[in-house]
PDB file of C-alpha atoms in Angstrom:
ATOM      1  CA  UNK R   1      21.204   9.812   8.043  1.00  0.00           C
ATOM      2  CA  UNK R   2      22.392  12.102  10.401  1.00  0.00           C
ATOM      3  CA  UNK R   3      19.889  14.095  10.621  1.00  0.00           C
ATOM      4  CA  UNK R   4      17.918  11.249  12.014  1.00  0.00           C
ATOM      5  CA  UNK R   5      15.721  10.584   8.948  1.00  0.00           C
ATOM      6  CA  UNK R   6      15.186   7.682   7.221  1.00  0.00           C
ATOM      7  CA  UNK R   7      15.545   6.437   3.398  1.00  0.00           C
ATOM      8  CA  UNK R   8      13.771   3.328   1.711  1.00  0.00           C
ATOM      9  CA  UNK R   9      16.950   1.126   0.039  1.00  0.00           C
ATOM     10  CA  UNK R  10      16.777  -2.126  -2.197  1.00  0.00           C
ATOM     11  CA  UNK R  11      19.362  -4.568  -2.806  1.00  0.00           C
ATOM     12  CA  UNK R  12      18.214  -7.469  -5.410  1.00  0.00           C
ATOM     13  CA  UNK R  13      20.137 -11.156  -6.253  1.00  0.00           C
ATOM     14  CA  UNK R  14      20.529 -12.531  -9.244  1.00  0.00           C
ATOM     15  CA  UNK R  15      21.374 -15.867  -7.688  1.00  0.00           C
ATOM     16  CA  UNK R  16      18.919 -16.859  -5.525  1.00  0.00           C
ATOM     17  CA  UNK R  17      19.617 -15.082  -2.618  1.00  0.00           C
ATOM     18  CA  UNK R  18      23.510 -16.445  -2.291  1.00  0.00           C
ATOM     19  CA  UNK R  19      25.304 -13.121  -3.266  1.00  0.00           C
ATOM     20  CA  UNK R  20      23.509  -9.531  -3.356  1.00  0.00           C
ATOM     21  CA  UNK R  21      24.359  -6.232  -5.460  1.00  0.00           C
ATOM     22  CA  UNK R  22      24.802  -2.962  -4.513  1.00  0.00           C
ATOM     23  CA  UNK R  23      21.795  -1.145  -2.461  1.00  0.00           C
ATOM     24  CA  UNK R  24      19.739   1.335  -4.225  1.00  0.00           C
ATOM     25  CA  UNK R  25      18.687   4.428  -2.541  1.00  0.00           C
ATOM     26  CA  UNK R  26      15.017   4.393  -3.577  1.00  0.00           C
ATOM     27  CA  UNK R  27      13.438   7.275  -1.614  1.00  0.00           C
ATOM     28  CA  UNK R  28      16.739   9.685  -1.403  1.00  0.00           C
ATOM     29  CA  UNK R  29      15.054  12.571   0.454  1.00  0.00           C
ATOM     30  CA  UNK R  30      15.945  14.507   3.690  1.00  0.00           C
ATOM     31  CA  UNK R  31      12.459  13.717   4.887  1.00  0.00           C
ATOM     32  CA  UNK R  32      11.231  10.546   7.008  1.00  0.00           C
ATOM     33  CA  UNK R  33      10.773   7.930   4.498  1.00  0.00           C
ATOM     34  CA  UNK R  34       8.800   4.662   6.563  1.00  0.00           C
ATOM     35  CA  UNK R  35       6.979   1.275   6.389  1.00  0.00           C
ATOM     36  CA  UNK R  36       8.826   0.233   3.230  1.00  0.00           C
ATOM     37  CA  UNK R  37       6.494  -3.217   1.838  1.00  0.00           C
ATOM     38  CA  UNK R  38       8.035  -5.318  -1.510  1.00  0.00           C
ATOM     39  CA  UNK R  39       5.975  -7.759  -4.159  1.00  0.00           C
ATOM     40  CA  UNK R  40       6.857  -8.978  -7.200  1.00  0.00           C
ATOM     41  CA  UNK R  41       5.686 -10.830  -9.953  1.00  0.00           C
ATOM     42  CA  UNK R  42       7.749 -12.543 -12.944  1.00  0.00           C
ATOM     43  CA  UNK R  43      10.690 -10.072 -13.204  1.00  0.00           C
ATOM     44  CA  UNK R  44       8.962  -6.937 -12.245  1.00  0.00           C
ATOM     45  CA  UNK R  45       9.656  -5.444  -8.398  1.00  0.00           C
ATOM     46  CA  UNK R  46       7.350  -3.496  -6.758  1.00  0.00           C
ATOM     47  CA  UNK R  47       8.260  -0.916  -3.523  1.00  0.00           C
ATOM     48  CA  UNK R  48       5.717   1.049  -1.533  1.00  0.00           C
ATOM     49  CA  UNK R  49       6.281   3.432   1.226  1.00  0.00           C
ATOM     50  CA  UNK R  50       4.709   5.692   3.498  1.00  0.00           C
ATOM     51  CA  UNK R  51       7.435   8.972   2.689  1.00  0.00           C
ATOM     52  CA  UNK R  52       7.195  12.955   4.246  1.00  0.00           C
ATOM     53  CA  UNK R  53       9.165  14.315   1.792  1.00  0.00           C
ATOM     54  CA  UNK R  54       6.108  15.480  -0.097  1.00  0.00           C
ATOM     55  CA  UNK R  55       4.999  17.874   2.760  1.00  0.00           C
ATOM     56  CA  UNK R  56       2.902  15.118   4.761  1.00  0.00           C
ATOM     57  CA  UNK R  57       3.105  11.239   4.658  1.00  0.00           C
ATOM     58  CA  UNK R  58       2.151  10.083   1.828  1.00  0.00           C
ATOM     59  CA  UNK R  59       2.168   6.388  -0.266  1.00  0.00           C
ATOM     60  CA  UNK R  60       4.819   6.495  -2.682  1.00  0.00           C
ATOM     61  CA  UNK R  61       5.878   3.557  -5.167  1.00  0.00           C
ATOM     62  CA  UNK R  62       8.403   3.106  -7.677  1.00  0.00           C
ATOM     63  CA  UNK R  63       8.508  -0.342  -9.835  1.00  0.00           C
ATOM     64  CA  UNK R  64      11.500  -2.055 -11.395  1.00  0.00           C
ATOM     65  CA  UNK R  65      11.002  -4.213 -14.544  1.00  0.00           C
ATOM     66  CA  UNK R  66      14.840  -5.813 -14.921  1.00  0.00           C
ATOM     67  CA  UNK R  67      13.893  -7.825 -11.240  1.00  0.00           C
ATOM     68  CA  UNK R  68      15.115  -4.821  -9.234  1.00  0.00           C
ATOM     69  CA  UNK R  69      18.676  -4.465 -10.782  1.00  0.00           C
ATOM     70  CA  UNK R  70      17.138  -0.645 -11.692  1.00  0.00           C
ATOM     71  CA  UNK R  71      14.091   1.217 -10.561  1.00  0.00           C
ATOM     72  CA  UNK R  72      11.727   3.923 -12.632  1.00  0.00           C
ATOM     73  CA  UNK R  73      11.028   7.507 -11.314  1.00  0.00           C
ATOM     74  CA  UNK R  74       8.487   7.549  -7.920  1.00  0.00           C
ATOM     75  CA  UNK R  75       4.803   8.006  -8.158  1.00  0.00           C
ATOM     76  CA  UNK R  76       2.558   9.357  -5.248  1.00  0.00           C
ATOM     77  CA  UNK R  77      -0.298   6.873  -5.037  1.00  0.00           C
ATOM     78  CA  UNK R  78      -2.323   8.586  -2.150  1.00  0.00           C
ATOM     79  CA  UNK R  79      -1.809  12.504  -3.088  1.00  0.00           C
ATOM     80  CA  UNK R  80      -4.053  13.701  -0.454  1.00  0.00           C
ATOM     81  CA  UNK R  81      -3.421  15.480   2.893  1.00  0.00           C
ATOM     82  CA  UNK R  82      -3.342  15.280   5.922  1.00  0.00           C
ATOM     83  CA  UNK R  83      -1.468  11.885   6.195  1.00  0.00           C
ATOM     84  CA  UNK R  84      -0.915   8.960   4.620  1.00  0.00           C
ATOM     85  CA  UNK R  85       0.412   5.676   6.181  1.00  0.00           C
ATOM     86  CA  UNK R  86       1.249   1.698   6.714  1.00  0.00           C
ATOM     87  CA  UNK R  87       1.307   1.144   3.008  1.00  0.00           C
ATOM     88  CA  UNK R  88       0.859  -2.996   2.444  1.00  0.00           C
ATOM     89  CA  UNK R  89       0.987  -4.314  -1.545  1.00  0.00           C
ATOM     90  CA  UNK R  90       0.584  -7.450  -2.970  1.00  0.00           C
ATOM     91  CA  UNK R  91       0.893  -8.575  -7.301  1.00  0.00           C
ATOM     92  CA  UNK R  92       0.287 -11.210  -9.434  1.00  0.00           C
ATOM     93  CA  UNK R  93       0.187 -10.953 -12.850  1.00  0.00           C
ATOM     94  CA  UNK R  94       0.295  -7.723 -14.426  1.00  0.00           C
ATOM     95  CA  UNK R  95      -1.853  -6.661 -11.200  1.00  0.00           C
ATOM     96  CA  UNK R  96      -0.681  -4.526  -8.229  1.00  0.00           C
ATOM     97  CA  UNK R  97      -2.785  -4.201  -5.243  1.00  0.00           C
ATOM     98  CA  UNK R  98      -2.072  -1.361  -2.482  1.00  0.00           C
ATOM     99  CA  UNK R  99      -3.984  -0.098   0.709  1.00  0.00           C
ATOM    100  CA  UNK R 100      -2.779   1.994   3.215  1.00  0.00           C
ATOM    101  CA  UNK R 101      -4.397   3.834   6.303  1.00  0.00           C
ATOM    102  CA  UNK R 102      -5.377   7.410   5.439  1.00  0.00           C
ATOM    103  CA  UNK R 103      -6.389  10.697   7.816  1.00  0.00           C
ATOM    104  CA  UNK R 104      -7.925  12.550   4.622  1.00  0.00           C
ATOM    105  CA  UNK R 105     -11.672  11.280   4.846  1.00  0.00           C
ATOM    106  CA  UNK R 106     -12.821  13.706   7.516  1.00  0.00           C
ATOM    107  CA  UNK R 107      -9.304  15.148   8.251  1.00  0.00           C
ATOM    108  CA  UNK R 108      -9.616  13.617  11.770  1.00  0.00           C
ATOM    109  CA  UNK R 109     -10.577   9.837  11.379  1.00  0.00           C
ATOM    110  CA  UNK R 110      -8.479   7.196   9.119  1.00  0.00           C
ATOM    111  CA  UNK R 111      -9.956   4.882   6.801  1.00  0.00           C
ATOM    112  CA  UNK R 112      -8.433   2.109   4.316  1.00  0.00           C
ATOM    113  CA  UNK R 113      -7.649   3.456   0.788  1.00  0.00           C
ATOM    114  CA  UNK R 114      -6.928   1.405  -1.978  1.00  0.00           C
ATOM    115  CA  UNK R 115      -5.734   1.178  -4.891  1.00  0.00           C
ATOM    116  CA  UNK R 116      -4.896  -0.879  -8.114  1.00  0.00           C
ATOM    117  CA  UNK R 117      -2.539  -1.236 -11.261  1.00  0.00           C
ATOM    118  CA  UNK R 118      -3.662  -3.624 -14.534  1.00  0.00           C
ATOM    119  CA  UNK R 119      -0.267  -2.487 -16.471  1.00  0.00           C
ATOM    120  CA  UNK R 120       2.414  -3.698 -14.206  1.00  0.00           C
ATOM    121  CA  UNK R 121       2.386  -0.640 -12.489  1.00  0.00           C
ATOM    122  CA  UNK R 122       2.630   1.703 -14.964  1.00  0.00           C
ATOM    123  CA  UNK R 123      -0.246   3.307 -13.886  1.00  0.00           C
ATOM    124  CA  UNK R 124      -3.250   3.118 -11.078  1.00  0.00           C
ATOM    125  CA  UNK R 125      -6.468   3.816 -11.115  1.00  0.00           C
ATOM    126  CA  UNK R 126      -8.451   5.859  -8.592  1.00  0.00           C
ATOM    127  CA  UNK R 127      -8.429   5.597  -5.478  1.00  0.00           C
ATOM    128  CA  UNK R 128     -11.199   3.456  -3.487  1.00  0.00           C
ATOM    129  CA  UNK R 129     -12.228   4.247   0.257  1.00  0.00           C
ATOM    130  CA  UNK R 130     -13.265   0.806   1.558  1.00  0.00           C
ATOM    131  CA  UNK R 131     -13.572   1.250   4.810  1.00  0.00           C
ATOM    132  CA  UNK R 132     -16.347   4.073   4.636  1.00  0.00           C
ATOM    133  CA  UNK R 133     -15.731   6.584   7.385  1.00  0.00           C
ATOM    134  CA  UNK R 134     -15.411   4.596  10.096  1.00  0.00           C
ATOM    135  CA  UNK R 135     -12.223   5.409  11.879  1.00  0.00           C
ATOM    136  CA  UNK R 136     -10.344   2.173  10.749  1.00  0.00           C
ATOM    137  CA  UNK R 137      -7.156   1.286  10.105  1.00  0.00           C
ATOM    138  CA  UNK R 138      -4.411  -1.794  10.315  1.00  0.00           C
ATOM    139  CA  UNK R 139      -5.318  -2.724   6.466  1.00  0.00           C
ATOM    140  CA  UNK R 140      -3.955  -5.822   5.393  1.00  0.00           C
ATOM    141  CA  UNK R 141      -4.842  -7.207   1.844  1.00  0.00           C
ATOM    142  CA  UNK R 142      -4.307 -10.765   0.526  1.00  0.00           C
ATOM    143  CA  UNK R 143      -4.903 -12.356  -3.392  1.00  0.00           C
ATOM    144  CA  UNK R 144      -5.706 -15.421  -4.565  1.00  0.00           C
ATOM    145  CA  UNK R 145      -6.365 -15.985  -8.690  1.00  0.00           C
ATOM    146  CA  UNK R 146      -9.002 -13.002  -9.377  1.00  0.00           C
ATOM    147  CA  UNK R 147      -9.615 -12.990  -5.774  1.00  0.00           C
ATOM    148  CA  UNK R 148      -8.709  -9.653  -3.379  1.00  0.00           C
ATOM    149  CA  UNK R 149      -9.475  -9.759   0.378  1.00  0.00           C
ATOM    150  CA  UNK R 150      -9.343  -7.031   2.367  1.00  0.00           C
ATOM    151  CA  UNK R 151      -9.649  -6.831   6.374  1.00  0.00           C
ATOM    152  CA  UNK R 152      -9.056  -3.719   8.526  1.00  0.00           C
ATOM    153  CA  UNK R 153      -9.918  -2.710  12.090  1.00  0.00           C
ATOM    154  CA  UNK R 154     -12.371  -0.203  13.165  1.00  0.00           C
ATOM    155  CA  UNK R 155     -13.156   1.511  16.210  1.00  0.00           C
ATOM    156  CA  UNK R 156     -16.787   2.888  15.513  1.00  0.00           C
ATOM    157  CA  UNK R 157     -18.911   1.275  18.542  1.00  0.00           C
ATOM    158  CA  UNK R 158     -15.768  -0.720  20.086  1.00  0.00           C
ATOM    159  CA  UNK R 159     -13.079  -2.364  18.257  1.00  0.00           C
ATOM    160  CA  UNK R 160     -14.154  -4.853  15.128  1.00  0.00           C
ATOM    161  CA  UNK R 161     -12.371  -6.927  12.226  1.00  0.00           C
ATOM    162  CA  UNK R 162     -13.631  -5.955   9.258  1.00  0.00           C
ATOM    163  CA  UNK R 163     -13.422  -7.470   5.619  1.00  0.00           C
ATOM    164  CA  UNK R 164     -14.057  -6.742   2.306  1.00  0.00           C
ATOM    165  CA  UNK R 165     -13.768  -9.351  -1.444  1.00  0.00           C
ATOM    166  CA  UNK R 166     -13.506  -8.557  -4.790  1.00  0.00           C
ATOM    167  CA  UNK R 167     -14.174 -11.368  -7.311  1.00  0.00           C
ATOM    168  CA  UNK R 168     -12.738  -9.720  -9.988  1.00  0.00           C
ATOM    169  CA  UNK R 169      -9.095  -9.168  -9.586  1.00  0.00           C
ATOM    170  CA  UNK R 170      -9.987  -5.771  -7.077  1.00  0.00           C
ATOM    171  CA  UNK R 171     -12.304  -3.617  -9.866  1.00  0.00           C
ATOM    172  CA  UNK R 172     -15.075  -3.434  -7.550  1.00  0.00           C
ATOM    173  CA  UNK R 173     -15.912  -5.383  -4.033  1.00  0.00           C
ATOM    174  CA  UNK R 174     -18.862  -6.544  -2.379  1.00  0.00           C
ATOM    175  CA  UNK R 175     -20.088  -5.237   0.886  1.00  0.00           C
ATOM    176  CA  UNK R 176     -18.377  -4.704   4.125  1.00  0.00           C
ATOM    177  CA  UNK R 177     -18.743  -7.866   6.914  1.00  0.00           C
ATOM    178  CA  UNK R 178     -18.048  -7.274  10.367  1.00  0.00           C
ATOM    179  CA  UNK R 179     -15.992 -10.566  11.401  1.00  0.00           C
ATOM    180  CA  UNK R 180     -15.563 -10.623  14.928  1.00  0.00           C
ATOM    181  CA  UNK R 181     -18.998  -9.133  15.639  1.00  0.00           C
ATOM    182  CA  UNK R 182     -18.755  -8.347  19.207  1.00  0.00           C
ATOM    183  CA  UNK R 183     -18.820  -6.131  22.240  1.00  0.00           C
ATOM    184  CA  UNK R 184     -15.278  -5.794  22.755  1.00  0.00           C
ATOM    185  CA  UNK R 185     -12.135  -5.244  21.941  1.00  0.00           C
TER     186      UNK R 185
END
């Protein structure tokens, strides 16, 4: 916009991608709407952005069950202050999947939140720190069948991959591994 900020648009195909319909305006706010990340599964559409509108940045998400031709109202999947950032998502099934990088652990670190949806995305359930105070960020989240995997970097004692797996389709995960394991970055 003029103004300089940014909005969060969709456009979908009913054709496989040869022809496109209008754009939809999916953020539509006078704030700094960023980071926009899309997954779907069967005909639902799922949209998750980091947006300021809200006061701070925060993770908001809106779904589409008609395989984006329209979208429901937004939900705020983070709610929390200070900020809230670099949403990633990922669904299969009736399961949606987000993390995102979040300042509001100690108000001056960021770890990796997460969340999940069993109901399409109607609704989520709480949100899960993984990372555990550790100053990380960079979350990145991959499925496979009832498998969630989870990696992040941290920069408690130098600069470390970390990763966390759930074994049952992300409603609770197993410890924390350090993967690269070594003194630097």
């Amino acid at each position: 916009g003029p103004s300089g900020d940014q909005d969060v648009f969709s456009v979908a195909s009913t054709d496989g991608g040869k022809n496109f319909g209008s754009p939809i305006n999916l953020s539509n706010n006078p704030r700094t709407s960023e980071s926009p990340k899309i997954a779907a599964s069967g005909g639902n559409v799922y949209v998750a952005w980091a947006d300021e509108s809200p006061g701070n940045f925060e993770v908001l998400f809106k779904r589409s069950t008609d395989s984006g031709a329209s979208f429901e109202s937004t939900k705020n999947l983070s709610n929390n202050p200070p900020d809230s950032l670099s949403p990633k998502i990922k669904a299969s099934g009736n399961n949606v999947y987000v993390v995102w990088d979040d300042e509001s652990t100690l108000g001056v670190i960021t770890d990796v939140f997460y969340k999940r949806s069993t109901n399409n995305g109607a609704s989520f359930g709480s949100i899960k720190n993984l990372s555990g105070n550790n100053n990380a960020g960079s979350g990145k989240i991959a499925i496979s069948g009832k498998n969630v995997y989870v990696a992040w970097e941290s920069v408690v004692g130098g600069s470390d991959v970390f990763f966390k797996r759930s074994t049952d389709e992300g409603a609770s995960f197993g410890s924390t591994k350090n993967l690269s394991n070594n003194p630097g970055q």
